[in-house]
Amino acid sequence: YALQGSRWRVKNLTYKISKYPKRLKRSDVDAEIARAFAVWSEDTDLTFTRKAAGPVHIEIKFVESEHGDGDAFDGQGGTLAHAFFPVFGGDAHFDDAELWTIGSPRGTNLFQVAAHEFGHSLGLSHSDQSSALMAPFYRGFDPVFRLDEDDKAAIQSLYGRKTNQYTPTNVYPPSTQRPAFTPPKTPLDDTICKDSKVDTMFTSAQGDTYAFKGDKYYKLTTDSVEEGYPQLISKGWPGLPSNIDAAFTYKNGKTYFFKGTQYWRYQGRQMDGVYPKEISEGFTGIPDHLDAAMVWGGNGKIYFFKGSKFWRFDPAKRPPVKASYPKPISNWEGVPNNLDAALKYTNGYTYFFKGDKYYRFHDARFAVDSAVPPFPRPTAHWWFGCKNTPSSTAVGDH
Amino acid sequence: AANSAPVSTTTQAEIYLSQFGYLPASARNPASSGLHDQKTWVSAIQEFQSFAGLNITGELDEETMKLMSLPRCGVRDRVGTADSRSKR
């Protein structure tokens, strides 16, 4: 999946259909559009409430050829519809020259195309997974539609997982004004810009990414630090000490923190039982005073790093660490020893952090990725949104 | 759905690749088409083929034009390089 870079800051969104298609009944269109929005509510806390008039987050129109946004439609076939990312307003336009149909293999299925366009309205770009709803090509009518895992991961990386809290949809949010887009800001205190070495980084079960440094933590956006951070770790995770060595979130939704010879387990922000416990008890075969830990996207196993070595831990196996471990970190081509952090990020890539630099790892090639600018790259610029800091470690690139 | 926008010529492919973010916007203007060099053209086709899951030949072959002719969403596949920071 791919993210455009903006998202709504509220999860209770409103919409209105200001221009209906000429060939379908309004009530049928209302129902299909509501169903298309519901696709994105299933796995997140997003809610979509229709309004007859007035300001809304997403405005929907069925128009033909040139319709005022400079991106004219082209008659039947070709471009079916387009939508704007949140930073550009979030509206969705459908080419009314198409033969929009409901529940039929004839023509173009309104529900599927609408659900796709609303993905853009929420901040998703096109995916290169052909089975994804967010793939750019219309695949014809799909009588048994189901949201692809790729799409679920995408929307949850922006709005978090569903927390099953009850959020009545007929309640209008206190303000229905469009949230203004605010450009990324440098962190309130820019110590992290002067010294961007971190203790650890991890992504929570809710899809939020955090950087820990000393007694403080930073919540990250897609390209910088969220407003209002850093905050104290002791406030964010009561009972958790400062100067954490390593952390990761496992597929059971729990986050594990490691420091010295001990570890803590949290469910969200709450300690999940009596901790700390000894690493030797809960993670047999894993050393203490770790450098980094992560769940690798390549196989879902837990990897621990210390000095020039790494261990693979499989909770389902006995023993959980095979006799062939530890192995040299040099197996991970291009990854240095003595890491600070390892992370499987929300875009599915694996990242390693050391000092003020970071490396993106290409899982399929099992080597540090090659890109422009090359890796390692300065963490300050790319993760903390620091200004006036280099975006590349390439010599002379200032 | 009928296709009112089949791609069967290089010029149509240029406009398509520019519309969806594989070539600079200038290529959408027929008067300026053909101004970019061969390397840019081949890499644009390769990028589209890679994104669409086709064999990456760098050539405007029949399979590629067939996919370019499918009905699709009008949003660009490549959303600008300005936010490459988000690709960390």
PDB file of N, CA and C in Angstrom, chain B:
ATOM      1  N   ALA B   1     -17.199  -2.200 -19.030  1.00  0.00           N
ATOM      2  CA  ALA B   1     -17.396  -0.811 -19.391  1.00  0.00           C
ATOM      3  C   ALA B   1     -16.707  -0.578 -20.728  1.00  0.00           C
ATOM      4  N   ALA B   2     -17.339   0.200 -21.588  1.00  0.00           N
ATOM      5  CA  ALA B   2     -16.715   0.498 -22.884  1.00  0.00           C
ATOM      6  C   ALA B   2     -15.519   1.390 -22.604  1.00  0.00           C
ATOM      7  N   ASN B   3     -14.537   1.363 -23.496  1.00  0.00           N
ATOM      8  CA  ASN B   3     -13.344   2.158 -23.291  1.00  0.00           C
ATOM      9  C   ASN B   3     -13.282   3.296 -24.280  1.00  0.00           C
ATOM     10  N   SER B   4     -13.517   4.513 -23.794  1.00  0.00           N
ATOM     11  CA  SER B   4     -13.422   5.635 -24.725  1.00  0.00           C
ATOM     12  C   SER B   4     -12.006   6.136 -24.748  1.00  0.00           C
ATOM     13  N   ALA B   5     -11.121   5.469 -23.915  1.00  0.00           N
ATOM     14  CA  ALA B   5      -9.766   6.009 -23.908  1.00  0.00           C
ATOM     15  C   ALA B   5      -8.769   4.888 -24.124  1.00  0.00           C
ATOM     16  N   PRO B   6      -8.892   4.119 -25.231  1.00  0.00           N
ATOM     17  CA  PRO B   6      -7.907   3.063 -25.447  1.00  0.00           C
ATOM     18  C   PRO B   6      -6.559   3.693 -25.770  1.00  0.00           C
ATOM     19  N   VAL B   7      -5.490   3.041 -25.337  1.00  0.00           N
ATOM     20  CA  VAL B   7      -4.132   3.512 -25.638  1.00  0.00           C
ATOM     21  C   VAL B   7      -3.559   2.597 -26.702  1.00  0.00           C
ATOM     22  N   SER B   8      -3.295   3.156 -27.871  1.00  0.00           N
ATOM     23  CA  SER B   8      -2.745   2.292 -28.926  1.00  0.00           C
ATOM     24  C   SER B   8      -1.604   2.979 -29.667  1.00  0.00           C
ATOM     25  N   THR B   9      -1.295   4.207 -29.262  1.00  0.00           N
ATOM     26  CA  THR B   9      -0.174   4.888 -29.916  1.00  0.00           C
ATOM     27  C   THR B   9       0.782   5.415 -28.852  1.00  0.00           C
ATOM     28  N   THR B  10       1.981   5.749 -29.303  1.00  0.00           N
ATOM     29  CA  THR B  10       2.976   6.281 -28.361  1.00  0.00           C
ATOM     30  C   THR B  10       2.490   7.585 -27.749  1.00  0.00           C
ATOM     31  N   THR B  11       1.891   8.424 -28.562  1.00  0.00           N
ATOM     32  CA  THR B  11       1.426   9.710 -28.022  1.00  0.00           C
ATOM     33  C   THR B  11       0.377   9.491 -26.945  1.00  0.00           C
ATOM     34  N   GLN B  12      -0.554   8.559 -27.184  1.00  0.00           N
ATOM     35  CA  GLN B  12      -1.580   8.286 -26.177  1.00  0.00           C
ATOM     36  C   GLN B  12      -0.924   7.747 -24.903  1.00  0.00           C
ATOM     37  N   ALA B  13       0.116   6.914 -25.095  1.00  0.00           N
ATOM     38  CA  ALA B  13       0.809   6.351 -23.923  1.00  0.00           C
ATOM     39  C   ALA B  13       1.525   7.456 -23.161  1.00  0.00           C
ATOM     40  N   GLU B  14       2.116   8.408 -23.914  1.00  0.00           N
ATOM     41  CA  GLU B  14       2.799   9.536 -23.246  1.00  0.00           C
ATOM     42  C   GLU B  14       1.810  10.294 -22.367  1.00  0.00           C
ATOM     43  N   ILE B  15       0.664  10.579 -22.942  1.00  0.00           N
ATOM     44  CA  ILE B  15      -0.335  11.364 -22.183  1.00  0.00           C
ATOM     45  C   ILE B  15      -0.777  10.568 -20.961  1.00  0.00           C
ATOM     46  N   TYR B  16      -0.971   9.255 -21.149  1.00  0.00           N
ATOM     47  CA  TYR B  16      -1.395   8.385 -20.038  1.00  0.00           C
ATOM     48  C   TYR B  16      -0.329   8.403 -18.933  1.00  0.00           C
ATOM     49  N   LEU B  17       0.932   8.214 -19.322  1.00  0.00           N
ATOM     50  CA  LEU B  17       2.013   8.123 -18.317  1.00  0.00           C
ATOM     51  C   LEU B  17       2.178   9.461 -17.591  1.00  0.00           C
ATOM     52  N   SER B  18       1.931  10.538 -18.321  1.00  0.00           N
ATOM     53  CA  SER B  18       2.028  11.851 -17.672  1.00  0.00           C
ATOM     54  C   SER B  18       0.835  12.069 -16.750  1.00  0.00           C
ATOM     55  N   GLN B  19      -0.346  11.658 -17.200  1.00  0.00           N
ATOM     56  CA  GLN B  19      -1.570  11.879 -16.389  1.00  0.00           C
ATOM     57  C   GLN B  19      -1.465  11.169 -15.051  1.00  0.00           C
ATOM     58  N   PHE B  20      -0.806   9.978 -15.073  1.00  0.00           N
ATOM     59  CA  PHE B  20      -0.816   9.188 -13.841  1.00  0.00           C
ATOM     60  C   PHE B  20       0.528   9.211 -13.104  1.00  0.00           C
ATOM     61  N   GLY B  21       1.376  10.190 -13.486  1.00  0.00           N
ATOM     62  CA  GLY B  21       2.520  10.494 -12.631  1.00  0.00           C
ATOM     63  C   GLY B  21       3.817   9.811 -12.999  1.00  0.00           C
ATOM     64  N   TYR B  22       3.868   9.150 -14.147  1.00  0.00           N
ATOM     65  CA  TYR B  22       5.113   8.465 -14.519  1.00  0.00           C
ATOM     66  C   TYR B  22       6.014   9.351 -15.367  1.00  0.00           C
ATOM     67  N   LEU B  23       5.405  10.356 -15.994  1.00  0.00           N
ATOM     68  CA  LEU B  23       6.176  11.306 -16.794  1.00  0.00           C
ATOM     69  C   LEU B  23       5.817  12.706 -16.300  1.00  0.00           C
ATOM     70  N   PRO B  24       6.714  13.662 -16.497  1.00  0.00           N
ATOM     71  CA  PRO B  24       6.367  15.027 -16.062  1.00  0.00           C
ATOM     72  C   PRO B  24       5.099  15.519 -16.753  1.00  0.00           C
ATOM     73  N   ALA B  25       4.397  16.412 -16.052  1.00  0.00           N
ATOM     74  CA  ALA B  25       3.094  16.889 -16.565  1.00  0.00           C
ATOM     75  C   ALA B  25       3.220  17.464 -17.959  1.00  0.00           C
ATOM     76  N   SER B  26       4.381  17.982 -18.306  1.00  0.00           N
ATOM     77  CA  SER B  26       4.504  18.676 -19.615  1.00  0.00           C
ATOM     78  C   SER B  26       4.172  17.721 -20.748  1.00  0.00           C
ATOM     79  N   ALA B  27       4.360  16.413 -20.502  1.00  0.00           N
ATOM     80  CA  ALA B  27       4.135  15.455 -21.617  1.00  0.00           C
ATOM     81  C   ALA B  27       2.665  15.442 -21.998  1.00  0.00           C
ATOM     82  N   ARG B  28       1.780  16.045 -21.098  1.00  0.00           N
ATOM     83  CA  ARG B  28       0.345  15.974 -21.450  1.00  0.00           C
ATOM     84  C   ARG B  28       0.040  16.936 -22.603  1.00  0.00           C
ATOM     85  N   ASN B  29       1.009  17.859 -22.835  1.00  0.00           N
ATOM     86  CA  ASN B  29       0.763  18.828 -23.909  1.00  0.00           C
ATOM     87  C   ASN B  29       1.354  18.278 -25.199  1.00  0.00           C
ATOM     88  N   PRO B  30       0.488  17.834 -26.140  1.00  0.00           N
ATOM     89  CA  PRO B  30       1.011  17.193 -27.355  1.00  0.00           C
ATOM     90  C   PRO B  30       2.111  18.038 -28.007  1.00  0.00           C
ATOM     91  N   ALA B  31       1.985  19.393 -27.882  1.00  0.00           N
ATOM     92  CA  ALA B  31       2.985  20.243 -28.572  1.00  0.00           C
ATOM     93  C   ALA B  31       4.366  19.979 -28.004  1.00  0.00           C
ATOM     94  N   SER B  32       4.429  19.584 -26.738  1.00  0.00           N
ATOM     95  CA  SER B  32       5.791  19.412 -26.168  1.00  0.00           C
ATOM     96  C   SER B  32       6.149  17.928 -26.082  1.00  0.00           C
ATOM     97  N   SER B  33       5.224  17.058 -26.587  1.00  0.00           N
ATOM     98  CA  SER B  33       5.525  15.621 -26.384  1.00  0.00           C
ATOM     99  C   SER B  33       6.757  15.266 -27.205  1.00  0.00           C
ATOM    100  N   GLY B  34       7.415  14.290 -26.732  1.00  0.00           N
ATOM    101  CA  GLY B  34       8.601  13.825 -27.462  1.00  0.00           C
ATOM    102  C   GLY B  34       9.812  14.628 -27.096  1.00  0.00           C
ATOM    103  N   LEU B  35       9.637  15.582 -26.120  1.00  0.00           N
ATOM    104  CA  LEU B  35      10.818  16.373 -25.779  1.00  0.00           C
ATOM    105  C   LEU B  35      11.697  15.665 -24.779  1.00  0.00           C
ATOM    106  N   HIS B  36      11.194  14.604 -24.095  1.00  0.00           N
ATOM    107  CA  HIS B  36      12.066  13.994 -23.078  1.00  0.00           C
ATOM    108  C   HIS B  36      12.902  12.899 -23.740  1.00  0.00           C
ATOM    109  N   ASP B  37      14.012  12.550 -23.097  1.00  0.00           N
ATOM    110  CA  ASP B  37      14.942  11.652 -23.763  1.00  0.00           C
ATOM    111  C   ASP B  37      14.497  10.204 -23.607  1.00  0.00           C
ATOM    112  N   GLN B  38      15.142   9.335 -24.352  1.00  0.00           N
ATOM    113  CA  GLN B  38      14.792   7.932 -24.413  1.00  0.00           C
ATOM    114  C   GLN B  38      14.841   7.278 -23.035  1.00  0.00           C
ATOM    115  N   LYS B  39      15.854   7.715 -22.253  1.00  0.00           N
ATOM    116  CA  LYS B  39      16.051   7.079 -20.926  1.00  0.00           C
ATOM    117  C   LYS B  39      14.837   7.356 -20.033  1.00  0.00           C
ATOM    118  N   THR B  40      14.362   8.595 -20.068  1.00  0.00           N
ATOM    119  CA  THR B  40      13.196   8.952 -19.249  1.00  0.00           C
ATOM    120  C   THR B  40      11.985   8.143 -19.694  1.00  0.00           C
ATOM    121  N   TRP B  41      11.854   8.031 -21.009  1.00  0.00           N
ATOM    122  CA  TRP B  41      10.688   7.318 -21.571  1.00  0.00           C
ATOM    123  C   TRP B  41      10.712   5.850 -21.141  1.00  0.00           C
ATOM    124  N   VAL B  42      11.860   5.191 -21.297  1.00  0.00           N
ATOM    125  CA  VAL B  42      11.963   3.764 -20.942  1.00  0.00           C
ATOM    126  C   VAL B  42      11.718   3.583 -19.444  1.00  0.00           C
ATOM    127  N   SER B  43      12.287   4.467 -18.638  1.00  0.00           N
ATOM    128  CA  SER B  43      12.129   4.242 -17.172  1.00  0.00           C
ATOM    129  C   SER B  43      10.681   4.500 -16.763  1.00  0.00           C
ATOM    130  N   ALA B  44      10.003   5.414 -17.485  1.00  0.00           N
ATOM    131  CA  ALA B  44       8.577   5.657 -17.154  1.00  0.00           C
ATOM    132  C   ALA B  44       7.767   4.400 -17.443  1.00  0.00           C
ATOM    133  N   ILE B  45       8.046   3.770 -18.585  1.00  0.00           N
ATOM    134  CA  ILE B  45       7.303   2.558 -18.928  1.00  0.00           C
ATOM    135  C   ILE B  45       7.640   1.452 -17.926  1.00  0.00           C
ATOM    136  N   GLN B  46       8.921   1.349 -17.588  1.00  0.00           N
ATOM    137  CA  GLN B  46       9.321   0.308 -16.622  1.00  0.00           C
ATOM    138  C   GLN B  46       8.614   0.522 -15.288  1.00  0.00           C
ATOM    139  N   GLU B  47       8.531   1.797 -14.857  1.00  0.00           N
ATOM    140  CA  GLU B  47       7.875   2.076 -13.571  1.00  0.00           C
ATOM    141  C   GLU B  47       6.416   1.659 -13.636  1.00  0.00           C
ATOM    142  N   PHE B  48       5.749   1.988 -14.753  1.00  0.00           N
ATOM    143  CA  PHE B  48       4.336   1.609 -14.876  1.00  0.00           C
ATOM    144  C   PHE B  48       4.208   0.089 -14.876  1.00  0.00           C
ATOM    145  N   GLN B  49       5.059  -0.580 -15.638  1.00  0.00           N
ATOM    146  CA  GLN B  49       4.987  -2.047 -15.715  1.00  0.00           C
ATOM    147  C   GLN B  49       5.221  -2.667 -14.343  1.00  0.00           C
ATOM    148  N   SER B  50       6.179  -2.106 -13.609  1.00  0.00           N
ATOM    149  CA  SER B  50       6.473  -2.651 -12.267  1.00  0.00           C
ATOM    150  C   SER B  50       5.276  -2.428 -11.365  1.00  0.00           C
ATOM    151  N   PHE B  51       4.705  -1.241 -11.402  1.00  0.00           N
ATOM    152  CA  PHE B  51       3.570  -0.931 -10.524  1.00  0.00           C
ATOM    153  C   PHE B  51       2.363  -1.788 -10.879  1.00  0.00           C
ATOM    154  N   ALA B  52       2.185  -2.053 -12.181  1.00  0.00           N
ATOM    155  CA  ALA B  52       0.980  -2.799 -12.609  1.00  0.00           C
ATOM    156  C   ALA B  52       1.220  -4.304 -12.572  1.00  0.00           C
ATOM    157  N   GLY B  53       2.434  -4.734 -12.204  1.00  0.00           N
ATOM    158  CA  GLY B  53       2.681  -6.171 -12.082  1.00  0.00           C
ATOM    159  C   GLY B  53       2.929  -6.845 -13.423  1.00  0.00           C
ATOM    160  N   LEU B  54       3.369  -6.069 -14.410  1.00  0.00           N
ATOM    161  CA  LEU B  54       3.656  -6.667 -15.724  1.00  0.00           C
ATOM    162  C   LEU B  54       5.136  -7.011 -15.799  1.00  0.00           C
ATOM    163  N   ASN B  55       5.517  -7.744 -16.821  1.00  0.00           N
ATOM    164  CA  ASN B  55       6.960  -7.949 -17.055  1.00  0.00           C
ATOM    165  C   ASN B  55       7.592  -6.601 -17.359  1.00  0.00           C
ATOM    166  N   ILE B  56       8.709  -6.359 -16.725  1.00  0.00           N
ATOM    167  CA  ILE B  56       9.344  -5.037 -16.875  1.00  0.00           C
ATOM    168  C   ILE B  56      10.266  -5.067 -18.093  1.00  0.00           C
ATOM    169  N   THR B  57       9.708  -4.644 -19.245  1.00  0.00           N
ATOM    170  CA  THR B  57      10.501  -4.693 -20.493  1.00  0.00           C
ATOM    171  C   THR B  57      10.992  -3.303 -20.894  1.00  0.00           C
ATOM    172  N   GLY B  58      10.310  -2.277 -20.391  1.00  0.00           N
ATOM    173  CA  GLY B  58      10.697  -0.930 -20.827  1.00  0.00           C
ATOM    174  C   GLY B  58      10.200  -0.630 -22.224  1.00  0.00           C
ATOM    175  N   GLU B  59       9.448  -1.599 -22.773  1.00  0.00           N
ATOM    176  CA  GLU B  59       8.915  -1.354 -24.126  1.00  0.00           C
ATOM    177  C   GLU B  59       7.400  -1.202 -24.089  1.00  0.00           C
ATOM    178  N   LEU B  60       6.896  -0.323 -24.996  1.00  0.00           N
ATOM    179  CA  LEU B  60       5.437  -0.114 -25.045  1.00  0.00           C
ATOM    180  C   LEU B  60       4.839  -1.279 -25.817  1.00  0.00           C
ATOM    181  N   ASP B  61       4.802  -2.456 -25.175  1.00  0.00           N
ATOM    182  CA  ASP B  61       4.311  -3.640 -25.886  1.00  0.00           C
ATOM    183  C   ASP B  61       2.790  -3.751 -25.756  1.00  0.00           C
ATOM    184  N   GLU B  62       2.235  -4.758 -26.392  1.00  0.00           N
ATOM    185  CA  GLU B  62       0.780  -4.863 -26.499  1.00  0.00           C
ATOM    186  C   GLU B  62       0.142  -5.021 -25.133  1.00  0.00           C
ATOM    187  N   GLU B  63       0.803  -5.837 -24.278  1.00  0.00           N
ATOM    188  CA  GLU B  63       0.205  -6.113 -22.955  1.00  0.00           C
ATOM    189  C   GLU B  63       0.124  -4.822 -22.138  1.00  0.00           C
ATOM    190  N   THR B  64       1.193  -4.008 -22.293  1.00  0.00           N
ATOM    191  CA  THR B  64       1.223  -2.757 -21.532  1.00  0.00           C
ATOM    192  C   THR B  64       0.116  -1.827 -22.022  1.00  0.00           C
ATOM    193  N   MET B  65      -0.054  -1.737 -23.341  1.00  0.00           N
ATOM    194  CA  MET B  65      -1.094  -0.830 -23.865  1.00  0.00           C
ATOM    195  C   MET B  65      -2.481  -1.339 -23.491  1.00  0.00           C
ATOM    196  N   LYS B  66      -2.589  -2.664 -23.416  1.00  0.00           N
ATOM    197  CA  LYS B  66      -3.900  -3.246 -23.056  1.00  0.00           C
ATOM    198  C   LYS B  66      -4.267  -2.822 -21.623  1.00  0.00           C
ATOM    199  N   LEU B  67      -3.273  -2.854 -20.741  1.00  0.00           N
ATOM    200  CA  LEU B  67      -3.549  -2.470 -19.339  1.00  0.00           C
ATOM    201  C   LEU B  67      -3.841  -0.976 -19.251  1.00  0.00           C
ATOM    202  N   MET B  68      -3.102  -0.197 -20.071  1.00  0.00           N
ATOM    203  CA  MET B  68      -3.343   1.265 -20.073  1.00  0.00           C
ATOM    204  C   MET B  68      -4.756   1.578 -20.557  1.00  0.00           C
ATOM    205  N   SER B  69      -5.381   0.645 -21.251  1.00  0.00           N
ATOM    206  CA  SER B  69      -6.722   0.911 -21.799  1.00  0.00           C
ATOM    207  C   SER B  69      -7.835   0.507 -20.852  1.00  0.00           C
ATOM    208  N   LEU B  70      -7.474  -0.085 -19.701  1.00  0.00           N
ATOM    209  CA  LEU B  70      -8.524  -0.510 -18.758  1.00  0.00           C
ATOM    210  C   LEU B  70      -9.184   0.699 -18.093  1.00  0.00           C
ATOM    211  N   PRO B  71     -10.471   0.593 -17.779  1.00  0.00           N
ATOM    212  CA  PRO B  71     -11.086   1.651 -16.974  1.00  0.00           C
ATOM    213  C   PRO B  71     -10.372   1.737 -15.626  1.00  0.00           C
ATOM    214  N   ARG B  72     -10.199   2.985 -15.092  1.00  0.00           N
ATOM    215  CA  ARG B  72      -9.420   3.069 -13.857  1.00  0.00           C
ATOM    216  C   ARG B  72      -9.756   4.359 -13.131  1.00  0.00           C
ATOM    217  N   CYS B  73      -9.141   4.520 -12.002  1.00  0.00           N
ATOM    218  CA  CYS B  73      -9.314   5.736 -11.189  1.00  0.00           C
ATOM    219  C   CYS B  73      -8.454   6.843 -11.773  1.00  0.00           C
ATOM    220  N   GLY B  74      -8.898   8.077 -11.667  1.00  0.00           N
ATOM    221  CA  GLY B  74      -8.176   9.196 -12.263  1.00  0.00           C
ATOM    222  C   GLY B  74      -7.071   9.751 -11.390  1.00  0.00           C
ATOM    223  N   VAL B  75      -6.922   9.261 -10.151  1.00  0.00           N
ATOM    224  CA  VAL B  75      -5.841   9.765  -9.293  1.00  0.00           C
ATOM    225  C   VAL B  75      -4.503   9.210  -9.778  1.00  0.00           C
ATOM    226  N   ARG B  76      -3.434  10.044  -9.612  1.00  0.00           N
ATOM    227  CA  ARG B  76      -2.120   9.625 -10.088  1.00  0.00           C
ATOM    228  C   ARG B  76      -1.602   8.449  -9.274  1.00  0.00           C
ATOM    229  N   ASP B  77      -0.869   7.557  -9.935  1.00  0.00           N
ATOM    230  CA  ASP B  77      -0.256   6.443  -9.211  1.00  0.00           C
ATOM    231  C   ASP B  77       0.968   6.915  -8.431  1.00  0.00           C
ATOM    232  N   ARG B  78       1.657   7.917  -8.979  1.00  0.00           N
ATOM    233  CA  ARG B  78       2.850   8.441  -8.318  1.00  0.00           C
ATOM    234  C   ARG B  78       2.452   9.789  -7.762  1.00  0.00           C
ATOM    235  N   VAL B  79       2.439   9.871  -6.379  1.00  0.00           N
ATOM    236  CA  VAL B  79       1.930  11.116  -5.823  1.00  0.00           C
ATOM    237  C   VAL B  79       3.104  12.026  -5.542  1.00  0.00           C
ATOM    238  N   GLY B  80       3.708  12.634  -6.509  1.00  0.00           N
ATOM    239  CA  GLY B  80       4.690  13.705  -6.359  1.00  0.00           C
ATOM    240  C   GLY B  80       5.909  13.278  -5.610  1.00  0.00           C
ATOM    241  N   THR B  81       7.027  13.913  -5.841  1.00  0.00           N
ATOM    242  CA  THR B  81       8.276  13.536  -5.140  1.00  0.00           C
ATOM    243  C   THR B  81       8.438  14.456  -3.925  1.00  0.00           C
ATOM    244  N   ALA B  82       7.592  15.508  -3.886  1.00  0.00           N
ATOM    245  CA  ALA B  82       7.814  16.459  -2.779  1.00  0.00           C
ATOM    246  C   ALA B  82       7.648  15.750  -1.452  1.00  0.00           C
ATOM    247  N   ASP B  83       6.749  14.682  -1.421  1.00  0.00           N
ATOM    248  CA  ASP B  83       6.557  14.072  -0.091  1.00  0.00           C
ATOM    249  C   ASP B  83       7.375  12.804   0.027  1.00  0.00           C
ATOM    250  N   SER B  84       8.546  12.803  -0.711  1.00  0.00           N
ATOM    251  CA  SER B  84       9.332  11.575  -0.614  1.00  0.00           C
ATOM    252  C   SER B  84       9.789  11.356   0.816  1.00  0.00           C
ATOM    253  N   ARG B  85       9.751  12.400   1.633  1.00  0.00           N
ATOM    254  CA  ARG B  85      10.162  12.193   3.024  1.00  0.00           C
ATOM    255  C   ARG B  85       9.247  11.140   3.651  1.00  0.00           C
ATOM    256  N   SER B  86       7.977  11.107   3.182  1.00  0.00           N
ATOM    257  CA  SER B  86       7.080  10.140   3.816  1.00  0.00           C
ATOM    258  C   SER B  86       7.470   8.736   3.394  1.00  0.00           C
ATOM    259  N   LYS B  87       8.376   8.636   2.364  1.00  0.00           N
ATOM    260  CA  LYS B  87       8.744   7.261   2.011  1.00  0.00           C
ATOM    261  C   LYS B  87       9.966   6.819   2.833  1.00  0.00           C
ATOM    262  N   ARG B  88      10.425   7.618   3.756  1.00  0.00           N
ATOM    263  CA  ARG B  88      11.549   7.347   4.682  1.00  0.00           C
ATOM    264  C   ARG B  88      12.487   6.242   4.249  1.00  0.00           C
TER     265      ARG B  88
END
